[in-house]
Amino acid sequence: MRADLSKRLVLDELWELVAPLLPSFAARPQGGGTAPRDERAVCTAVAYILTSGCAWRYLPESFGVSSATAHRRFSVWTEAGLWRGLHRAAAGSSGRATDAFLALKASTHSPAAQATSDSSRVQRRPRARA
């Protein structure tokens, strides 16, 4: 992932709010898997998904994070209360970090982001057999 993309999507000031709130990495109980990814890269990939409305499976490879990893971390972070904690932290700060958080928050409530989060609930018709 290019560093300038990371700096644009997740400003240093925003990262300073996010980093302490992230749950620590724990090895999976079943074993296997790969080494932990750079948390800022994962955060940038998640921010891209949330702000663009891109489907998880179409996450560009340039982020250096698989769509499965990004989605799994998003789910873990959501369960851990990261977004509520970030909201509280941003409310207590001012400046660019708050502006960046508000832009991220606004994008998660956009129609594109809602369509992304609702896509797993879409009823699909079974394929006709030939």
Coordinates of C-alpha atoms in Angstrom, one line a residue:
M1 CA 0.0 0.0 0.0
R2 CA 1.3 3.4 -0.8
A3 CA 2.0 5.5 2.2
D4 CA 0.3 8.6 0.8
L5 CA -3.0 6.7 0.5
S6 CA -2.8 5.6 4.1
K7 CA -2.1 9.2 5.2
R8 CA -5.1 10.5 3.2
L9 CA -7.6 8.0 4.4
V10 CA -6.4 7.7 8.0
L11 CA -4.8 10.9 9.0
D12 CA -2.0 10.8 11.6
E13 CA -4.3 12.6 14.1
L14 CA -7.1 10.1 13.5
W15 CA -4.6 7.2 13.8
E16 CA -3.5 8.5 17.2
L17 CA -7.1 8.2 18.4
V18 CA -7.7 4.8 16.8
A19 CA -4.4 2.9 17.7
P20 CA -4.9 2.8 21.5
L21 CA -8.5 1.5 21.1
L22 CA -7.6 -1.5 18.9
P23 CA -8.0 -4.9 20.6
S24 CA -4.7 -6.7 20.8
F25 CA -4.0 -9.5 18.3
A26 CA -4.6 -13.0 19.5
A27 CA -3.5 -16.1 17.7
R28 CA -6.4 -18.1 16.4
P29 CA -7.2 -21.2 18.6
Q30 CA -7.3 -23.6 15.6
G31 CA -3.8 -22.5 14.6
G32 CA -2.6 -21.7 11.1
G33 CA -3.1 -18.4 9.5
T34 CA -0.4 -15.8 8.9
A35 CA 1.4 -13.3 11.0
P36 CA -0.5 -10.2 12.2
R37 CA -0.9 -7.5 9.5
D38 CA 0.0 -3.9 10.0
E39 CA -3.0 -2.5 11.9
R40 CA -2.8 0.9 10.1
A41 CA -2.9 -0.9 6.7
V42 CA -6.0 -2.8 7.9
C43 CA -7.6 0.3 9.3
T44 CA -6.9 2.1 6.0
A45 CA -8.5 -0.7 4.0
V46 CA -11.6 -0.6 6.3
A47 CA -11.8 3.2 6.0
Y48 CA -11.7 2.8 2.2
I49 CA -14.5 0.2 2.2
L50 CA -16.6 2.4 4.5
T51 CA -16.0 5.7 2.6
S52 CA -16.2 4.3 -0.9
G53 CA -19.1 1.9 -0.6
C54 CA -16.9 -0.7 -2.3
A55 CA -17.9 -4.3 -1.6
W56 CA -15.5 -6.2 0.6
R57 CA -14.6 -8.7 -2.1
Y58 CA -13.5 -5.8 -4.4
L59 CA -10.9 -4.3 -2.0
P60 CA -7.9 -3.4 -4.2
E61 CA -4.8 -5.5 -3.7
S62 CA -2.8 -2.2 -3.4
F63 CA -3.9 -2.0 0.3
G64 CA -1.7 -5.1 1.1
V65 CA -4.6 -6.6 3.1
S66 CA -7.0 -9.3 1.9
S67 CA -10.7 -8.6 1.9
A68 CA -11.2 -11.5 4.3
T69 CA -8.7 -10.0 6.8
A70 CA -10.2 -6.5 6.5
H71 CA -13.7 -7.8 7.0
R72 CA -12.7 -10.1 9.9
R73 CA -10.9 -7.2 11.7
F74 CA -13.9 -4.9 11.0
S75 CA -16.1 -7.5 12.7
V76 CA -13.8 -8.0 15.6
W77 CA -13.4 -4.2 16.1
T78 CA -17.1 -3.7 16.0
E79 CA -17.7 -6.4 18.6
A80 CA -15.0 -4.8 20.8
G81 CA -16.7 -1.5 20.7
L82 CA -14.0 0.3 18.7
W83 CA -16.4 2.6 16.9
R84 CA -18.2 3.8 20.1
G85 CA -14.8 4.3 21.7
L86 CA -13.6 6.3 18.7
H87 CA -16.7 8.4 18.8
R88 CA -16.0 9.2 22.5
A89 CA -12.4 9.9 21.8
A90 CA -13.2 12.2 18.9
A91 CA -15.7 14.1 20.9
G92 CA -13.0 14.9 23.4
S93 CA -10.6 16.1 20.9
S94 CA -10.6 18.9 18.3
G95 CA -9.0 19.6 14.9
R96 CA -8.2 17.4 12.0
A97 CA -8.8 14.1 13.9
T98 CA -12.3 15.1 14.7
D99 CA -12.9 16.3 11.1
A100 CA -11.5 13.0 9.8
F101 CA -13.7 11.0 12.2
L102 CA -16.8 12.9 11.2
A103 CA -16.1 12.3 7.6
L104 CA -15.7 8.6 8.2
K105 CA -18.8 8.5 10.4
A106 CA -20.9 10.3 7.7
S107 CA -19.7 7.9 5.1
T108 CA -20.8 4.9 7.1
H109 CA -24.4 6.3 7.0
S110 CA -24.3 7.0 3.3
P111 CA -26.6 5.0 0.9
A112 CA -23.5 3.4 -0.6
A113 CA -22.2 2.2 2.7
Q114 CA -25.6 1.0 3.8
A115 CA -25.9 -1.0 0.5
T116 CA -22.5 -2.6 1.3
S117 CA -23.5 -3.6 4.8
D118 CA -26.9 -4.8 3.6
S119 CA -25.5 -6.9 0.7
S120 CA -25.1 -10.0 2.8
R121 CA -28.9 -10.0 3.4
V122 CA -29.9 -9.9 -0.3
Q123 CA -32.1 -12.8 -1.3
R124 CA -30.7 -14.4 -4.4
R125 CA -32.6 -16.6 -6.7
P126 CA -31.3 -20.1 -7.2
R127 CA -29.7 -20.7 -10.6
A128 CA -31.8 -22.5 -13.2
R129 CA -30.4 -25.9 -14.0
A130 CA -29.8 -26.7 -17.6

